[in-house]
Amino acid sequence: MSRAADAPGALITAERRLSAGAGASTIRFARHQPLGAISAVVIVAMWVIAIFAPLIAPFAADEAFAGPRLIGPNGTYLLGTDQVGRDVLSRLLVGSRLSLSVSLIATIIGITGGAVLGVMSGYKLGRFDLFLQRVIDTFIAMPILIVLMVIAFVTGGGLLWVTLAVALVTIPSGSRVIRSQTIAVSQNDYMRAAVALGASEARIMLQHVLPNVFPTMLVMIALSLGQNILLQSALSFLGLIASQTPDWGSMLNVGARQYMEQQPWLAIAPGAAIALMVLAYNLLGDALRDTLDPRLRGTGSGV
């Protein structure tokens, strides 16, 4: 009876220890990686803004003549208005949803696919690895933006196809990095012990290889998110994405180029948003790399 009665209390104590450990890790990360911590805060804040953008935006994003045409930033229109009187701030907030979501979905698909191919290639080696690496070399040799432009043009620029195309060009680089990590992990003694005990290849890759390369995947995800925002914005800037929803790339193209000299805020606002998110993702990726790589711990940049 006493053991049964003490079980809930023991569970609560364990949960408190886990929470305390997570809090201590967060504080330690913020202390040793201040730029990474600030970047994480910026990223979370931007995602919160994107999720609640329709509620936060002072005007409807596509509301023409919400104000006078091409007026500068003021108390009513904080970032001014565009060539048809739409509020730039409202379009910037609502546009973050498409830019961020396409990048996130494409990155998750791309890095996941790259991890699967990389783990299989690095573990099996042999002819399978040789063939797969030559295919990946072919994709890496192609100009990424040209490939995306061709796919977007052929498919009509639908959001689904653009997202899949960005994911496709993310796979090769992720696969190459994960492959190198898998080869390094495969040289450890516990891997040989698992093979000697008769563990199947699938079990070894899932239970022994994948957990060891997962920190590298996190870093790749953070770095790829910034790159994919640039790719999506570039396609939108070129008019290759068929969407009625505004996004940062289209805001740079529609009207911003024509009135760049007279009304620079039309280009500064979306351009600054893209630059801020790319910088934040890259800084977070660098901080995660320094924190999760045991070889960098104890150095000036590590934890």
Short mmCIF file of N, CA and C in Angstrom, two decimals, residues 160-254:
data_model
loop_
_atom_site.label_atom_id
_atom_site.label_comp_id
_atom_site.label_asym_id
_atom_site.label_seq_id
_atom_site.Cartn_x
_atom_site.Cartn_y
_atom_site.Cartn_z
N LEU A 160 1.68 23.88 -53.56
CA LEU A 160 2.08 22.51 -53.26
C LEU A 160 3.31 22.12 -54.05
N TRP A 161 3.30 22.41 -55.34
CA TRP A 161 4.44 22.03 -56.19
C TRP A 161 5.68 22.84 -55.83
N VAL A 162 5.51 24.10 -55.51
CA VAL A 162 6.66 24.92 -55.13
C VAL A 162 7.27 24.40 -53.83
N THR A 163 6.41 24.04 -52.88
CA THR A 163 6.90 23.51 -51.60
C THR A 163 7.67 22.21 -51.82
N LEU A 164 7.12 21.32 -52.65
CA LEU A 164 7.81 20.06 -52.94
C LEU A 164 9.11 20.29 -53.69
N ALA A 165 9.12 21.29 -54.57
CA ALA A 165 10.34 21.59 -55.32
C ALA A 165 11.44 22.10 -54.40
N VAL A 166 11.09 22.99 -53.47
CA VAL A 166 12.08 23.48 -52.50
C VAL A 166 12.57 22.34 -51.62
N ALA A 167 11.65 21.44 -51.24
CA ALA A 167 12.06 20.27 -50.45
C ALA A 167 13.02 19.39 -51.24
N LEU A 168 12.77 19.24 -52.54
CA LEU A 168 13.62 18.39 -53.39
C LEU A 168 15.05 18.90 -53.43
N VAL A 169 15.23 20.21 -53.56
CA VAL A 169 16.60 20.74 -53.64
C VAL A 169 17.27 20.80 -52.27
N THR A 170 16.49 20.57 -51.21
CA THR A 170 17.07 20.53 -49.86
C THR A 170 17.65 19.15 -49.55
N ILE A 171 17.15 18.12 -50.21
CA ILE A 171 17.55 16.75 -49.90
C ILE A 171 19.04 16.48 -50.13
N PRO A 172 19.64 16.88 -51.27
CA PRO A 172 21.03 16.48 -51.52
C PRO A 172 22.03 16.94 -50.47
N SER A 173 21.99 18.21 -50.08
CA SER A 173 22.95 18.70 -49.09
C SER A 173 22.74 18.03 -47.74
N GLY A 174 21.48 17.86 -47.33
CA GLY A 174 21.20 17.19 -46.07
C GLY A 174 21.66 15.74 -46.10
N SER A 175 21.45 15.07 -47.23
CA SER A 175 21.87 13.68 -47.35
C SER A 175 23.37 13.54 -47.25
N ARG A 176 24.11 14.44 -47.86
CA ARG A 176 25.57 14.35 -47.84
C ARG A 176 26.13 14.53 -46.43
N VAL A 177 25.58 15.48 -45.68
CA VAL A 177 26.05 15.71 -44.31
C VAL A 177 25.71 14.53 -43.40
N ILE A 178 24.47 14.03 -43.49
CA ILE A 178 24.05 12.91 -42.66
C ILE A 178 24.85 11.65 -43.01
N ARG A 179 25.17 11.47 -44.26
CA ARG A 179 25.98 10.31 -44.68
C ARG A 179 27.33 10.32 -43.99
N SER A 180 27.99 11.46 -43.97
CA SER A 180 29.31 11.53 -43.33
C SER A 180 29.22 11.24 -41.83
N GLN A 181 28.16 11.73 -41.19
CA GLN A 181 27.96 11.44 -39.78
C GLN A 181 27.68 9.96 -39.54
N THR A 182 26.92 9.35 -40.44
CA THR A 182 26.60 7.93 -40.31
C THR A 182 27.86 7.08 -40.43
N ILE A 183 28.72 7.41 -41.37
CA ILE A 183 29.98 6.66 -41.53
C ILE A 183 30.81 6.75 -40.26
N ALA A 184 30.87 7.94 -39.65
CA ALA A 184 31.64 8.10 -38.41
C ALA A 184 31.03 7.28 -37.27
N VAL A 185 29.70 7.30 -37.17
CA VAL A 185 29.02 6.55 -36.11
C VAL A 185 29.21 5.05 -36.29
N SER A 186 29.24 4.59 -37.54
CA SER A 186 29.34 3.16 -37.82
C SER A 186 30.67 2.57 -37.38
N GLN A 187 31.67 3.41 -37.11
CA GLN A 187 32.98 2.90 -36.70
C GLN A 187 33.06 2.64 -35.19
N ASN A 188 32.00 2.99 -34.44
CA ASN A 188 32.04 2.81 -32.99
C ASN A 188 31.88 1.34 -32.61
N ASP A 189 32.39 1.00 -31.42
CA ASP A 189 32.36 -0.39 -30.96
C ASP A 189 30.95 -0.90 -30.72
N TYR A 190 30.05 -0.04 -30.23
CA TYR A 190 28.71 -0.52 -29.96
C TYR A 190 27.96 -0.89 -31.23
N MET A 191 28.38 -0.30 -32.36
CA MET A 191 27.77 -0.70 -33.62
C MET A 191 28.21 -2.11 -34.00
N ARG A 192 29.49 -2.40 -33.81
CA ARG A 192 29.99 -3.75 -34.09
C ARG A 192 29.35 -4.76 -33.14
N ALA A 193 29.14 -4.36 -31.90
CA ALA A 193 28.51 -5.26 -30.94
C ALA A 193 27.07 -5.56 -31.35
N ALA A 194 26.35 -4.56 -31.84
CA ALA A 194 24.96 -4.77 -32.29
C ALA A 194 24.92 -5.74 -33.47
N VAL A 195 25.88 -5.60 -34.38
CA VAL A 195 25.94 -6.53 -35.53
C VAL A 195 26.26 -7.94 -35.05
N ALA A 196 27.20 -8.04 -34.09
CA ALA A 196 27.58 -9.36 -33.57
C ALA A 196 26.43 -10.04 -32.85
N LEU A 197 25.55 -9.26 -32.24
CA LEU A 197 24.40 -9.83 -31.52
C LEU A 197 23.25 -10.19 -32.45
N GLY A 198 23.42 -9.92 -33.73
CA GLY A 198 22.42 -10.33 -34.71
C GLY A 198 21.31 -9.31 -34.95
N ALA A 199 21.51 -8.05 -34.56
CA ALA A 199 20.49 -7.02 -34.81
C ALA A 199 20.36 -6.77 -36.31
N SER A 200 19.14 -6.56 -36.76
CA SER A 200 18.90 -6.33 -38.18
C SER A 200 19.40 -4.94 -38.58
N GLU A 201 19.60 -4.75 -39.88
CA GLU A 201 20.07 -3.47 -40.37
C GLU A 201 19.08 -2.36 -40.05
N ALA A 202 17.78 -2.66 -40.22
CA ALA A 202 16.77 -1.65 -39.93
C ALA A 202 16.81 -1.23 -38.47
N ARG A 203 16.96 -2.20 -37.57
CA ARG A 203 17.00 -1.88 -36.14
C ARG A 203 18.24 -1.07 -35.79
N ILE A 204 19.37 -1.44 -36.37
CA ILE A 204 20.60 -0.70 -36.09
C ILE A 204 20.48 0.75 -36.57
N MET A 205 19.94 0.94 -37.76
CA MET A 205 19.82 2.30 -38.30
C MET A 205 18.84 3.13 -37.48
N LEU A 206 17.74 2.52 -37.04
CA LEU A 206 16.73 3.27 -36.29
C LEU A 206 17.13 3.52 -34.83
N GLN A 207 17.72 2.54 -34.19
CA GLN A 207 17.98 2.64 -32.76
C GLN A 207 19.39 3.10 -32.41
N HIS A 208 20.33 2.95 -33.33
CA HIS A 208 21.70 3.29 -33.01
C HIS A 208 22.25 4.44 -33.86
N VAL A 209 21.94 4.43 -35.16
CA VAL A 209 22.48 5.47 -36.03
C VAL A 209 21.66 6.75 -35.95
N LEU A 210 20.35 6.62 -36.13
CA LEU A 210 19.49 7.81 -36.20
C LEU A 210 19.59 8.69 -34.94
N PRO A 211 19.54 8.13 -33.71
CA PRO A 211 19.67 9.01 -32.54
C PRO A 211 21.00 9.77 -32.50
N ASN A 212 22.05 9.19 -33.04
CA ASN A 212 23.36 9.84 -33.00
C ASN A 212 23.51 10.92 -34.07
N VAL A 213 22.75 10.84 -35.15
CA VAL A 213 22.82 11.88 -36.18
C VAL A 213 21.71 12.91 -36.01
N PHE A 214 20.80 12.69 -35.06
CA PHE A 214 19.68 13.62 -34.88
C PHE A 214 20.14 15.05 -34.54
N PRO A 215 21.16 15.24 -33.67
CA PRO A 215 21.62 16.62 -33.43
C PRO A 215 22.08 17.32 -34.71
N THR A 216 22.72 16.58 -35.60
CA THR A 216 23.13 17.17 -36.88
C THR A 216 21.91 17.54 -37.71
N MET A 217 20.86 16.74 -37.63
CA MET A 217 19.63 17.06 -38.35
C MET A 217 19.03 18.36 -37.84
N LEU A 218 19.06 18.59 -36.53
CA LEU A 218 18.52 19.83 -35.97
C LEU A 218 19.26 21.04 -36.51
N VAL A 219 20.58 20.93 -36.57
CA VAL A 219 21.37 22.04 -37.11
C VAL A 219 21.04 22.26 -38.58
N MET A 220 20.93 21.18 -39.35
CA MET A 220 20.60 21.29 -40.76
C MET A 220 19.23 21.92 -40.96
N ILE A 221 18.28 21.58 -40.11
CA ILE A 221 16.94 22.16 -40.21
C ILE A 221 17.00 23.66 -40.00
N ALA A 222 17.71 24.10 -38.96
CA ALA A 222 17.80 25.54 -38.68
C ALA A 222 18.45 26.29 -39.84
N LEU A 223 19.54 25.75 -40.38
CA LEU A 223 20.22 26.43 -41.48
C LEU A 223 19.40 26.39 -42.76
N SER A 224 18.71 25.28 -43.01
CA SER A 224 17.92 25.16 -44.24
C SER A 224 16.69 26.05 -44.21
N LEU A 225 16.15 26.32 -43.03
CA LEU A 225 14.97 27.20 -42.95
C LEU A 225 15.29 28.58 -43.52
N GLY A 226 16.46 29.12 -43.16
CA GLY A 226 16.84 30.41 -43.71
C GLY A 226 17.04 30.36 -45.21
N GLN A 227 17.73 29.34 -45.69
CA GLN A 227 17.96 29.21 -47.13
C GLN A 227 16.65 29.08 -47.89
N ASN A 228 15.71 28.31 -47.36
CA ASN A 228 14.46 28.07 -48.07
C ASN A 228 13.54 29.29 -48.07
N ILE A 229 13.66 30.15 -47.06
CA ILE A 229 12.93 31.41 -47.11
C ILE A 229 13.43 32.24 -48.29
N LEU A 230 14.74 32.25 -48.49
CA LEU A 230 15.30 32.98 -49.63
C LEU A 230 14.83 32.39 -50.96
N LEU A 231 14.81 31.06 -51.05
CA LEU A 231 14.39 30.42 -52.29
C LEU A 231 12.92 30.70 -52.58
N GLN A 232 12.07 30.58 -51.58
CA GLN A 232 10.65 30.85 -51.79
C GLN A 232 10.43 32.32 -52.16
N SER A 233 11.11 33.21 -51.49
CA SER A 233 10.97 34.64 -51.78
C SER A 233 11.47 34.96 -53.18
N ALA A 234 12.54 34.29 -53.61
CA ALA A 234 13.06 34.53 -54.96
C ALA A 234 12.06 34.11 -56.01
N LEU A 235 11.45 32.93 -55.83
CA LEU A 235 10.44 32.48 -56.79
C LEU A 235 9.23 33.41 -56.81
N SER A 236 8.82 33.87 -55.63
CA SER A 236 7.69 34.79 -55.57
C SER A 236 8.06 36.13 -56.19
N PHE A 237 9.27 36.59 -55.97
CA PHE A 237 9.73 37.85 -56.56
C PHE A 237 9.71 37.78 -58.08
N LEU A 238 10.04 36.61 -58.63
CA LEU A 238 10.04 36.42 -60.07
C LEU A 238 8.65 36.17 -60.64
N GLY A 239 7.64 36.10 -59.77
CA GLY A 239 6.27 35.90 -60.22
C GLY A 239 5.95 34.47 -60.59
N LEU A 240 6.68 33.50 -60.03
CA LEU A 240 6.50 32.10 -60.39
C LEU A 240 5.64 31.33 -59.40
N ILE A 241 5.09 32.01 -58.40
CA ILE A 241 4.20 31.36 -57.43
C ILE A 241 2.80 31.89 -57.63
N ALA A 242 1.87 30.99 -57.93
CA ALA A 242 0.48 31.37 -58.16
C ALA A 242 -0.27 31.38 -56.83
N SER A 243 -0.39 32.53 -56.22
CA SER A 243 -1.09 32.64 -54.94
C SER A 243 -1.68 34.03 -54.81
N GLN A 244 -2.90 34.08 -54.28
CA GLN A 244 -3.55 35.36 -54.04
C GLN A 244 -3.12 35.97 -52.70
N THR A 245 -2.47 35.16 -51.87
CA THR A 245 -2.02 35.63 -50.56
C THR A 245 -0.71 36.37 -50.71
N PRO A 246 -0.58 37.54 -50.12
CA PRO A 246 0.69 38.27 -50.23
C PRO A 246 1.79 37.54 -49.46
N ASP A 247 3.01 37.73 -49.90
CA ASP A 247 4.17 37.21 -49.18
C ASP A 247 5.31 38.19 -49.40
N TRP A 248 6.39 37.96 -48.69
CA TRP A 248 7.48 38.93 -48.70
C TRP A 248 8.12 39.07 -50.07
N GLY A 249 8.26 37.96 -50.80
CA GLY A 249 8.87 38.04 -52.12
C GLY A 249 8.05 38.84 -53.10
N SER A 250 6.74 38.61 -53.12
CA SER A 250 5.87 39.36 -54.04
C SER A 250 5.80 40.84 -53.66
N MET A 251 5.91 41.15 -52.37
CA MET A 251 5.90 42.55 -51.94
C MET A 251 7.13 43.28 -52.46
N LEU A 252 8.25 42.58 -52.60
CA LEU A 252 9.45 43.20 -53.16
C LEU A 252 9.30 43.50 -54.65
N ASN A 253 8.45 42.72 -55.32
CA ASN A 253 8.32 42.86 -56.77
C ASN A 253 7.19 43.80 -57.15
N VAL A 254 6.02 43.56 -56.61
CA VAL A 254 4.83 44.31 -57.02
C VAL A 254 4.89 45.73 -56.45
#
